[in-house]
Short mmCIF file of C-alpha atoms in Angstrom, two decimals:
data_model
loop_
_atom_site.label_atom_id
_atom_site.label_comp_id
_atom_site.label_asym_id
_atom_site.label_seq_id
_atom_site.Cartn_x
_atom_site.Cartn_y
_atom_site.Cartn_z
CA MET A 187 -9.43 3.32 20.28
CA GLN A 188 -10.85 1.12 22.65
CA GLN A 189 -8.49 -1.18 24.83
CA ARG A 190 -11.42 -4.31 23.75
CA THR A 191 -10.73 -3.09 20.28
CA ILE A 192 -6.97 -3.01 20.08
CA ARG A 193 -6.92 -6.60 21.77
CA VAL A 194 -9.30 -7.66 19.18
CA TRP A 195 -7.09 -6.52 16.32
CA SER A 196 -3.90 -7.46 17.74
CA GLY A 197 -5.45 -11.23 17.96
CA ILE A 198 -5.79 -10.97 14.41
CA HIS A 199 -2.51 -9.45 13.61
CA LYS A 200 -1.11 -11.99 15.56
CA TRP A 201 -2.22 -15.32 14.31
CA THR A 202 -2.72 -14.25 10.70
CA SER A 203 0.83 -13.29 10.26
CA LEU A 204 2.06 -16.36 12.56
CA ILE A 205 0.45 -18.79 10.36
CA CYS A 206 1.83 -17.28 7.29
CA THR A 207 5.32 -15.63 8.01
CA ALA A 208 7.43 -18.92 7.14
CA PHE A 209 5.31 -19.24 3.38
CA ILE A 210 5.65 -15.51 3.10
CA LEU A 211 9.48 -15.16 4.13
CA MET A 212 10.13 -18.13 1.22
CA LEU A 213 8.24 -17.02 -0.71
CA CYS A 214 9.86 -12.78 -0.22
CA ILE A 215 13.51 -14.62 -0.29
CA THR A 216 12.80 -17.06 -3.70
CA GLY A 217 11.08 -14.11 -5.36
CA LEU A 218 14.61 -11.64 -5.12
CA PRO A 219 16.19 -13.45 -7.86
CA LEU A 220 12.98 -14.27 -10.09
CA ILE A 221 11.89 -10.52 -10.07
CA PHE A 222 15.60 -10.65 -12.17
CA HIS A 223 14.71 -14.02 -14.22
CA ASP A 224 15.25 -12.25 -17.57
CA GLU A 225 18.61 -10.75 -16.84
CA ILE A 226 19.84 -13.44 -15.03
CA ASP A 227 19.11 -16.02 -18.13
CA GLU A 228 20.83 -13.73 -19.97
CA ALA A 229 23.66 -13.06 -18.36
CA LEU A 230 23.90 -16.67 -18.27
CA ASP A 231 23.29 -17.45 -21.90
CA THR A 232 26.66 -17.54 -22.92
CA GLN A 233 26.39 -18.81 -26.65
CA GLN A 234 24.74 -16.27 -29.34
CA TRP A 235 22.52 -18.24 -31.07
CA GLN A 236 21.58 -17.33 -34.85
CA PRO A 237 19.20 -18.98 -36.97
CA ALA A 238 20.48 -21.44 -39.79
CA ASN A 239 19.39 -19.14 -42.22
CA PRO A 240 18.42 -15.75 -41.08
CA ASP A 241 17.42 -14.42 -44.81
CA GLY A 242 15.67 -18.06 -46.00
CA GLU A 243 12.15 -18.75 -45.95
CA LEU A 244 9.83 -19.90 -42.97
CA LEU A 245 9.11 -23.25 -42.56
CA PRO A 246 4.99 -24.45 -42.83
CA LEU A 247 3.91 -24.34 -38.72
CA ASP A 248 2.82 -27.79 -40.01
CA ARG A 249 6.03 -29.07 -40.59
CA ILE A 250 7.70 -27.81 -37.56
CA LEU A 251 4.57 -29.76 -36.00
CA SER A 252 5.33 -33.20 -37.75
CA ILE A 253 8.84 -32.38 -36.56
CA ALA A 254 8.27 -31.61 -32.94
CA LEU A 255 6.25 -35.00 -33.48
CA GLU A 256 8.81 -37.05 -34.99
CA ASN A 257 11.02 -35.65 -31.70
CA GLN A 258 8.67 -37.20 -29.56
CA PRO A 259 6.82 -40.57 -30.47
CA GLY A 260 3.56 -41.09 -28.84
CA GLY A 261 3.14 -36.87 -28.02
CA THR A 262 0.35 -35.22 -28.39
CA PRO A 263 0.78 -31.89 -28.79
CA LEU A 264 -0.51 -29.12 -26.67
CA PHE A 265 1.28 -25.30 -27.00
CA MET A 266 2.91 -23.69 -29.72
CA SER A 267 3.99 -20.69 -29.22
CA PHE A 268 6.41 -18.03 -31.30
CA ASP A 269 9.89 -15.94 -30.16
CA LYS A 270 8.98 -12.21 -30.56
CA ASP A 271 12.61 -11.35 -31.16
CA ARG A 272 14.03 -14.33 -33.56
CA PRO A 273 12.20 -16.77 -35.82
CA VAL A 274 11.77 -19.52 -33.02
CA VAL A 275 8.85 -21.48 -32.30
CA ASN A 276 8.53 -23.51 -28.91
CA VAL A 277 6.32 -26.84 -29.71
CA THR A 278 4.89 -28.01 -25.51
CA THR A 279 4.28 -32.14 -26.09
CA GLY A 280 2.53 -34.04 -23.38
CA PRO A 281 1.92 -37.47 -22.98
CA ALA A 282 -2.00 -36.79 -23.33
CA PRO A 283 -3.88 -33.45 -24.12
CA ASP A 284 -4.53 -32.26 -20.49
CA ALA A 285 -1.15 -33.69 -19.27
CA ALA A 286 -0.48 -31.93 -16.20
CA ALA A 287 2.70 -29.34 -16.10
CA GLY A 288 5.40 -31.68 -14.96
CA ASP A 289 4.95 -34.12 -17.46
CA MET A 290 4.79 -31.73 -20.43
CA HIS A 291 8.09 -31.73 -22.88
CA PHE A 292 8.95 -28.33 -24.11
CA ALA A 293 11.33 -28.07 -27.44
CA SER A 294 12.33 -25.13 -29.62
CA TYR A 295 12.39 -25.29 -33.02
CA ASP A 296 14.28 -22.90 -35.46
CA ARG A 297 11.75 -22.04 -38.00
CA THR A 298 14.26 -21.56 -40.88
CA SER A 299 15.59 -25.03 -40.55
CA GLY A 300 13.76 -27.08 -38.45
CA GLU A 301 16.32 -27.87 -36.35
CA THR A 302 15.92 -27.99 -32.66
CA VAL A 303 17.34 -24.44 -30.46
CA PRO A 304 19.37 -25.18 -27.89
CA ALA A 305 17.90 -24.47 -24.42
CA HIS A 306 19.22 -22.41 -22.15
CA GLU A 307 18.69 -25.15 -18.56
CA ASN A 308 18.86 -22.68 -15.79
CA GLY A 309 17.98 -25.40 -12.91
CA VAL A 310 18.93 -23.33 -10.47
CA MET A 311 16.08 -20.28 -11.58
CA ASP A 312 13.48 -23.35 -12.01
CA PHE A 313 14.02 -24.56 -8.71
CA ILE A 314 13.31 -21.27 -7.47
CA LEU A 315 10.28 -20.60 -9.50
CA GLN A 316 8.59 -24.26 -8.79
CA LEU A 317 9.79 -23.25 -5.13
CA HIS A 318 7.83 -20.21 -5.43
CA THR A 319 4.74 -21.29 -7.33
CA ASP A 320 3.72 -24.06 -5.56
CA MET A 321 6.56 -25.72 -3.52
CA PHE A 322 6.97 -28.69 -6.04
CA LEU A 323 3.46 -30.02 -4.70
CA GLY A 324 1.29 -28.82 -7.86
CA LEU A 325 -2.40 -27.62 -7.35
CA PRO A 326 -2.70 -28.20 -3.64
CA GLY A 327 0.22 -26.22 -2.83
CA MET A 328 -0.72 -23.50 -5.35
CA LEU A 329 -3.94 -22.97 -3.20
CA PHE A 330 -2.08 -23.32 -0.43
CA LEU A 331 0.07 -20.44 -0.93
CA GLY A 332 -3.02 -18.64 -2.04
CA ALA A 333 -4.65 -18.95 1.08
CA MET A 334 -1.45 -17.80 2.61
CA GLY A 335 -1.37 -14.77 0.50
CA ILE A 336 -4.96 -14.27 1.99
CA LEU A 337 -3.60 -14.38 5.46
CA LEU A 338 -1.18 -11.34 4.89
CA PHE A 339 -3.60 -9.74 3.42
CA LEU A 340 -5.20 -9.80 6.82
CA ALA A 341 -2.55 -8.96 8.51
CA ILE A 342 -1.54 -6.20 6.12
CA VAL A 343 -5.05 -4.68 6.96
CA SER A 344 -5.19 -5.69 11.42
CA GLY A 345 -1.42 -4.17 10.80
CA VAL A 346 -2.76 -0.57 9.45
CA VAL A 347 -5.25 -0.58 12.03
CA LEU A 348 -3.11 -1.44 15.29
CA TYR A 349 -0.37 1.60 13.70
CA ALA A 350 -2.99 4.29 14.96
CA PRO A 351 -2.56 3.79 18.26
CA PHE A 352 1.25 3.05 18.55
CA MET A 353 1.50 6.46 16.58
CA ARG A 354 -0.88 8.45 18.57
CA LYS A 355 2.40 10.78 20.02
CA LEU A 356 4.83 9.83 17.63
CA ASP A 357 5.65 12.09 14.41
CA PHE A 358 5.89 10.07 11.18
CA GLY A 359 8.62 7.79 10.32
CA THR A 360 10.67 8.02 14.53
CA VAL A 361 12.50 5.12 14.90
CA ARG A 362 13.96 5.48 18.89
CA LYS A 363 17.08 4.00 18.47
CA SER A 364 18.24 5.21 21.98
CA LYS A 365 15.20 3.67 24.07
CA THR A 366 15.19 -0.18 24.52
CA ARG A 367 16.16 -2.48 21.25
CA ARG A 368 12.35 -3.29 21.18
CA ILE A 369 11.01 -0.13 20.88
CA LYS A 370 13.51 0.61 18.31
CA TRP A 371 12.22 -2.86 16.21
CA LEU A 372 8.67 -1.67 17.08
CA ASP A 373 9.58 1.44 15.04
CA TYR A 374 10.85 -0.34 12.29
CA HIS A 375 8.20 -2.57 12.60
CA ASN A 376 5.85 0.49 12.16
CA LEU A 377 7.94 2.08 9.97
CA LEU A 378 8.65 -0.12 7.15
CA GLY A 379 5.67 -1.91 7.36
CA VAL A 380 3.66 1.11 6.92
CA ILE A 381 5.39 2.57 3.55
CA THR A 382 5.13 -1.14 1.99
CA ILE A 383 1.23 -1.47 2.56
CA ALA A 384 0.31 -0.36 -0.97
CA TRP A 385 3.08 -2.50 -2.73
CA LEU A 386 3.02 -5.22 -0.62
CA ALA A 387 -1.18 -5.44 -1.00
CA VAL A 388 -1.07 -5.19 -4.81
CA VAL A 389 1.77 -7.95 -4.88
CA THR A 390 -0.24 -9.91 -2.22
CA LEU A 391 -3.79 -10.13 -3.64
CA THR A 392 -1.70 -10.64 -7.60
CA GLY A 393 -0.35 -13.27 -6.31
CA VAL A 394 -3.80 -14.75 -4.94
CA VAL A 395 -4.83 -14.16 -8.32
CA ASN A 396 -2.18 -16.53 -10.05
CA THR A 397 -2.79 -19.43 -7.26
CA LEU A 398 -6.03 -19.04 -9.09
CA SER A 399 -5.30 -19.49 -12.36
CA THR A 400 -6.39 -23.45 -12.74
CA PRO A 401 -10.09 -22.70 -10.97
CA ILE A 402 -9.79 -19.44 -13.71
CA LEU A 403 -9.46 -20.86 -16.64
CA ASP A 404 -11.79 -23.71 -15.57
CA THR A 405 -14.12 -21.14 -14.95
CA TRP A 406 -13.54 -20.01 -18.78
CA ARG A 407 -13.39 -23.25 -20.62
CA ASP A 408 -17.03 -24.23 -18.97
CA GLN A 409 -18.39 -20.68 -19.22
CA SER A 410 -17.56 -19.22 -22.46
CA LEU A 411 -16.74 -21.85 -24.88
CA ALA A 412 -18.97 -23.79 -23.10
CA ASP A 413 -21.68 -23.23 -26.29
CA LEU A 414 -18.69 -24.47 -28.77
CA ALA A 415 -18.52 -27.46 -27.27
CA GLN A 416 -22.17 -28.67 -28.05
CA GLY A 417 -23.23 -30.55 -30.88
CA TYR A 418 -19.64 -32.60 -30.57
CA ASP A 419 -21.00 -35.15 -27.42
CA ASP A 420 -19.64 -37.96 -30.00
CA GLN A 421 -16.88 -36.84 -30.74
CA SER A 422 -13.49 -37.38 -29.44
CA VAL A 423 -10.59 -35.42 -28.88
CA PRO A 424 -8.54 -34.85 -32.29
CA GLU A 425 -5.37 -36.94 -32.99
CA PRO A 426 -2.55 -35.31 -34.26
CA GLY A 427 -3.48 -37.02 -38.04
CA GLU A 428 -7.06 -36.28 -38.16
CA MET A 429 -6.52 -32.22 -37.34
CA ALA A 430 -6.81 -29.12 -40.13
CA SER A 431 -3.65 -27.55 -41.32
CA LEU A 432 -2.46 -25.51 -38.69
CA ASP A 433 -0.93 -22.96 -40.60
CA SER A 434 -4.39 -21.94 -42.22
CA ALA A 435 -5.91 -22.32 -38.63
CA VAL A 436 -3.35 -19.04 -37.20
CA ASN A 437 -4.40 -17.55 -40.83
CA GLU A 438 -8.15 -17.89 -40.16
CA ALA A 439 -7.23 -16.08 -36.34
CA VAL A 440 -4.95 -13.27 -37.98
CA LYS A 441 -7.32 -12.30 -40.43
CA ALA A 442 -10.43 -12.29 -38.21
CA ALA A 443 -8.16 -9.57 -35.67
CA PRO A 444 -5.75 -7.99 -38.09
CA ASP A 445 -4.77 -5.14 -35.04
CA ARG A 446 -3.68 -7.85 -32.59
CA THR A 447 -0.03 -10.31 -32.78
CA LEU A 448 -0.05 -14.13 -32.36
CA GLN A 449 0.53 -15.29 -28.88
CA PHE A 450 0.15 -18.71 -28.94
CA VAL A 451 -1.39 -21.77 -30.44
CA ALA A 452 -3.43 -24.29 -27.30
CA PHE A 453 -4.29 -27.19 -28.87
CA PRO A 454 -7.67 -29.01 -28.64
CA GLY A 455 -8.55 -31.19 -25.14
CA GLY A 456 -6.11 -29.30 -22.96
CA MET A 457 -6.71 -26.07 -20.23
CA TRP A 458 -6.71 -23.01 -22.95
CA SER A 459 -9.67 -24.74 -25.43
CA THR A 460 -12.34 -27.22 -25.72
CA ASP A 461 -11.98 -30.62 -26.60
CA PHE A 462 -12.58 -29.89 -30.40
CA HIS A 463 -10.73 -26.39 -31.36
CA TYR A 464 -7.52 -25.09 -31.97
CA ALA A 465 -7.68 -22.11 -29.90
CA VAL A 466 -5.04 -19.37 -31.63
CA PHE A 467 -4.44 -16.82 -29.38
CA LEU A 468 -3.33 -13.15 -29.76
CA HIS A 469 -2.52 -10.07 -27.88
CA GLY A 470 -3.23 -6.51 -28.02
CA ASN A 471 -0.53 -3.80 -29.79
CA THR A 472 -0.93 -1.23 -26.78
CA SER A 473 1.68 -1.09 -23.69
CA LEU A 474 -2.36 -2.19 -21.66
CA THR A 475 -3.67 -4.74 -23.88
CA GLN A 476 -0.05 -6.82 -24.67
CA HIS A 477 -1.15 -8.19 -21.71
CA LEU A 478 -4.52 -8.92 -22.67
CA ILE A 479 -5.25 -11.91 -25.15
CA THR A 480 -8.49 -13.17 -27.07
CA PRO A 481 -8.83 -16.41 -28.34
CA ALA A 482 -10.04 -17.04 -31.87
CA LEU A 483 -11.42 -20.77 -32.08
CA ILE A 484 -10.99 -22.64 -35.09
CA ASN A 485 -12.78 -26.09 -35.72
CA ALA A 486 -9.35 -28.66 -35.58
CA ARG A 487 -10.85 -31.07 -37.28
CA THR A 488 -12.36 -29.37 -40.61
CA GLY A 489 -9.87 -26.13 -39.89
CA GLU A 490 -13.40 -24.03 -39.86
CA PHE A 491 -13.16 -20.92 -37.84
CA ALA A 492 -15.87 -20.98 -35.21
CA ALA A 493 -15.70 -17.65 -33.17
CA MET A 494 -13.68 -15.15 -31.55
CA ARG A 495 -13.96 -14.45 -27.88
CA GLU A 496 -13.12 -11.41 -25.74
CA MET A 497 -12.16 -13.05 -22.37
CA PRO A 498 -14.34 -12.34 -19.31
CA TRP A 499 -13.19 -10.40 -16.42
CA TYR A 500 -11.72 -12.78 -14.29
CA VAL A 501 -9.23 -14.27 -17.29
CA LYS A 502 -8.49 -10.30 -17.48
CA THR A 503 -7.76 -10.05 -14.16
CA LEU A 504 -5.43 -12.96 -13.80
CA ALA A 505 -3.86 -11.83 -16.90
CA LEU A 506 -3.02 -8.20 -15.42
CA SER A 507 -1.94 -10.09 -12.50
CA GLY A 508 0.85 -11.40 -13.99
CA PRO A 509 3.21 -8.11 -14.34
CA LEU A 510 1.77 -6.76 -11.24
CA HIS A 511 3.12 -9.68 -9.42
CA PHE A 512 6.06 -10.06 -11.26
CA GLY A 513 7.22 -6.66 -11.60
CA ASP A 514 8.64 -6.64 -14.72
CA TYR A 515 6.80 -4.63 -16.78
CA GLY A 516 8.55 -1.49 -16.47
CA GLY A 517 12.06 -2.05 -16.81
CA LEU A 518 14.99 -2.30 -14.99
CA PRO A 519 14.73 0.49 -12.87
CA LEU A 520 11.47 -0.86 -11.83
CA LYS A 521 12.15 -4.36 -10.79
CA ILE A 522 15.47 -2.86 -8.32
CA LEU A 523 12.57 -0.89 -6.84
CA TRP A 524 10.60 -4.53 -6.56
CA ALA A 525 13.82 -5.79 -5.00
CA VAL A 526 14.47 -3.30 -2.33
CA LEU A 527 10.64 -3.02 -1.16
CA ASP A 528 11.10 -7.03 -0.86
CA VAL A 529 13.90 -6.54 1.23
CA LEU A 530 12.14 -4.33 2.91
CA THR A 531 9.47 -6.81 3.07
CA ILE A 532 11.37 -9.07 4.74
CA VAL A 533 13.04 -6.62 7.46
CA VAL A 534 9.03 -6.11 8.67
CA LEU A 535 8.57 -9.58 8.53
CA GLY A 536 12.06 -10.72 10.61
CA SER A 537 10.84 -7.49 13.22
CA GLY A 538 7.27 -8.72 13.15
CA LEU A 539 8.93 -11.81 14.35
CA TYR A 540 11.20 -10.81 17.17
CA LEU A 541 8.48 -8.87 18.61
CA TRP A 542 6.54 -11.84 18.74
CA ALA A 543 8.89 -13.77 20.18
CA SER A 544 10.15 -11.65 22.72
CA ARG A 545 6.72 -10.19 24.22
CA ARG A 546 6.34 -9.91 27.55
CA ARG A 547 3.18 -8.04 28.05
CA PRO A 548 -0.70 -7.69 26.59
CA VAL A 549 -0.99 -5.31 23.58
CA THR A 550 -2.59 -2.67 25.57
CA SER A 551 0.19 -2.07 28.22
CA GLU A 552 2.97 -2.76 25.02
CA VAL A 553 0.95 0.48 23.83
CA ARG A 554 1.12 2.45 26.61
CA ALA A 555 5.13 1.61 27.44
CA SER A 556 5.17 3.09 23.17
CA GLN A 557 3.45 6.19 23.97
CA GLU A 558 5.36 6.94 27.58
CA ALA A 559 9.26 5.46 26.26
CA ASN A 560 8.56 8.85 23.82
CA SER A 561 8.79 11.62 26.72
CA PRO A 562 12.33 12.16 27.95
CA SER A 563 11.50 12.03 31.42
CA VAL A 564 10.35 7.93 31.43
CA THR A 565 12.30 5.44 30.82
CA ALA A 566 11.06 2.54 29.85
CA THR A 567 11.34 -0.70 31.15
CA PRO A 568 12.98 -3.50 28.89
CA MET B 114 8.36 17.56 21.95
CA SER B 115 7.64 18.35 25.48
CA PRO B 116 6.71 15.49 27.92
CA SER B 117 2.67 16.39 28.80
CA GLY B 118 -0.43 15.58 29.65
CA ALA B 119 -2.14 12.54 28.52
CA ASN B 120 -3.73 14.06 25.89
CA ARG B 121 -1.76 17.23 24.82
CA ASN B 122 0.53 15.70 22.56
CA ARG B 123 -2.34 13.13 20.90
CA ARG B 124 -2.53 13.21 17.01
CA SER B 125 -5.63 12.72 15.11
CA LEU B 126 -5.76 9.77 12.59
CA TRP B 127 -5.72 12.07 9.89
CA THR B 128 -1.86 13.29 11.24
CA ILE B 129 -1.51 9.73 11.71
CA PHE B 130 -1.86 8.38 8.56
CA ALA B 131 -1.60 11.87 6.14
CA ALA B 132 2.08 10.85 5.63
CA PRO B 133 1.19 6.68 4.97
CA THR B 134 -2.12 7.50 3.01
CA TRP B 135 0.05 10.10 0.06
CA ILE B 136 2.92 7.20 0.52
CA ALA B 137 0.59 4.54 -0.55
CA LEU B 138 -1.38 6.74 -3.36
CA ALA B 139 2.22 7.32 -5.15
CA SER B 140 2.96 3.93 -4.84
CA LEU B 141 -0.40 2.74 -6.75
CA ILE B 142 0.00 5.25 -9.46
CA GLY B 143 3.41 3.95 -9.74
CA LEU B 144 2.13 0.83 -10.21
CA ALA B 145 -0.90 1.59 -12.66
CA SER B 146 1.02 4.23 -14.59
CA ALA B 147 3.68 1.15 -15.93
CA LEU B 148 1.15 -0.98 -16.87
CA MET B 149 -0.55 2.20 -19.53
CA GLY B 150 3.03 2.77 -21.30
CA GLU B 151 6.35 3.43 -22.08
CA GLY B 152 8.31 6.68 -22.05
CA ALA B 153 6.89 9.11 -19.57
CA TRP B 154 4.74 5.93 -18.17
CA ASN B 155 7.57 4.55 -17.07
CA LEU B 156 9.11 7.98 -15.70
CA ILE B 157 6.25 8.01 -13.67
CA ALA B 158 6.03 4.53 -12.80
CA TRP B 159 9.51 4.54 -10.89
CA ALA B 160 9.00 8.25 -9.59
CA GLY B 161 5.93 6.87 -7.18
CA VAL B 162 6.85 3.49 -6.48
CA GLY B 163 9.88 5.25 -5.97
CA VAL B 164 8.71 7.04 -2.99
CA PRO B 165 8.20 4.33 -0.39
CA VAL B 166 11.92 3.75 -0.56
CA LEU B 167 12.41 7.29 -0.51
CA ALA B 168 10.43 7.87 2.83
CA ALA B 169 12.33 5.05 4.65
CA VAL B 170 15.38 7.03 3.74
CA PHE B 171 13.70 9.98 5.04
CA ALA B 172 12.77 8.33 8.27
CA LEU B 173 16.44 6.62 8.47
CA ARG B 174 18.08 9.32 8.35
CA TYR B 175 15.98 12.45 9.52
CA ARG B 176 13.46 10.92 12.12
CA THR B 177 16.29 8.44 13.90
CA HIS B 178 17.43 9.60 17.03
#
């Protein structure tokens, strides 16, 4: 590789890394407990909740919804979701159909009694999650972290290019501990950097996709659902009192997709539906398709079935970017490997920062010094 | 490794990137595998994503002087 080429790639590696390192370090550190989110929640959840009437009949969804709205006077329903392993319905309400996430109110209800289910409050994990997602800055914070992810990806690519000249005279994995401190940390940086690249590239790119969830859903609503909203121009978003039965809407949806499982309902006017439809989301039943959701759209005023819409590729990409970023899709062993690779990434970031802070000469003589340090007859100068 | 002329010990790009390429490939197969299913798919996933971690252990154990 020509000296000029090395200098250019080194410049790219240095600047992309320098700009994003502080944020990526924050993401790695906050990400570590988030990997074990489920386990931590479970461990902290001391009270074993039981439904009021385990063998009793399930209350209609319309009944649960009206209880939820009574508890939140003036609130508009936004989402209703269903727990997998217990008869619990979660209702999200807000001051307006397009309420911001911070203004939403979340409550869980026992479907056998209509009573509220105590929420497992975990302020610390919520704080960590919020910091990790958008640093408490909403959409701009999310997009900013996405930009940092793109810089990290450029740092990974330039790092791979620079790996070659540094490894010209070394066997894979060599760490020269007996040389200078700088050579030792250079070797750690190169070794741990190169073995984590595939995992880190996937976690980085899927993280970037996750930061784009708002624009992705906006595009989906404008592109895929636009035709469904046509002809309603003179109508406003229906009020709760104007809406058709939720139970029959859900029944229509389940009837239209008997091979899928109900996941959640989005109410009209929010991010996940048109202004006039219930969007009833169902997921597949195989390992792969359980991450992919498909909405059935039901006219929220008349209760009439409107359409079942397969998600476009970009929403499917977003859906699969979830598990591939969180690492929660392959059991506890995968989570542990996720955590180990996360820690190795922290070492790569830290050693990179050290190599930059202790730099004394241009990268091209750095490459030469590293190559010379390899031969036992030459002692590297610190 | 013997101290020798500038070009004697130079490794080809393929030699340099052989191990990293296999490690990356194993990682990617592992990451995809856990998406495909449970059971055996998870075993493949743990083995695949475990390769970079094992590579680090190997290097730190046998290639550190």
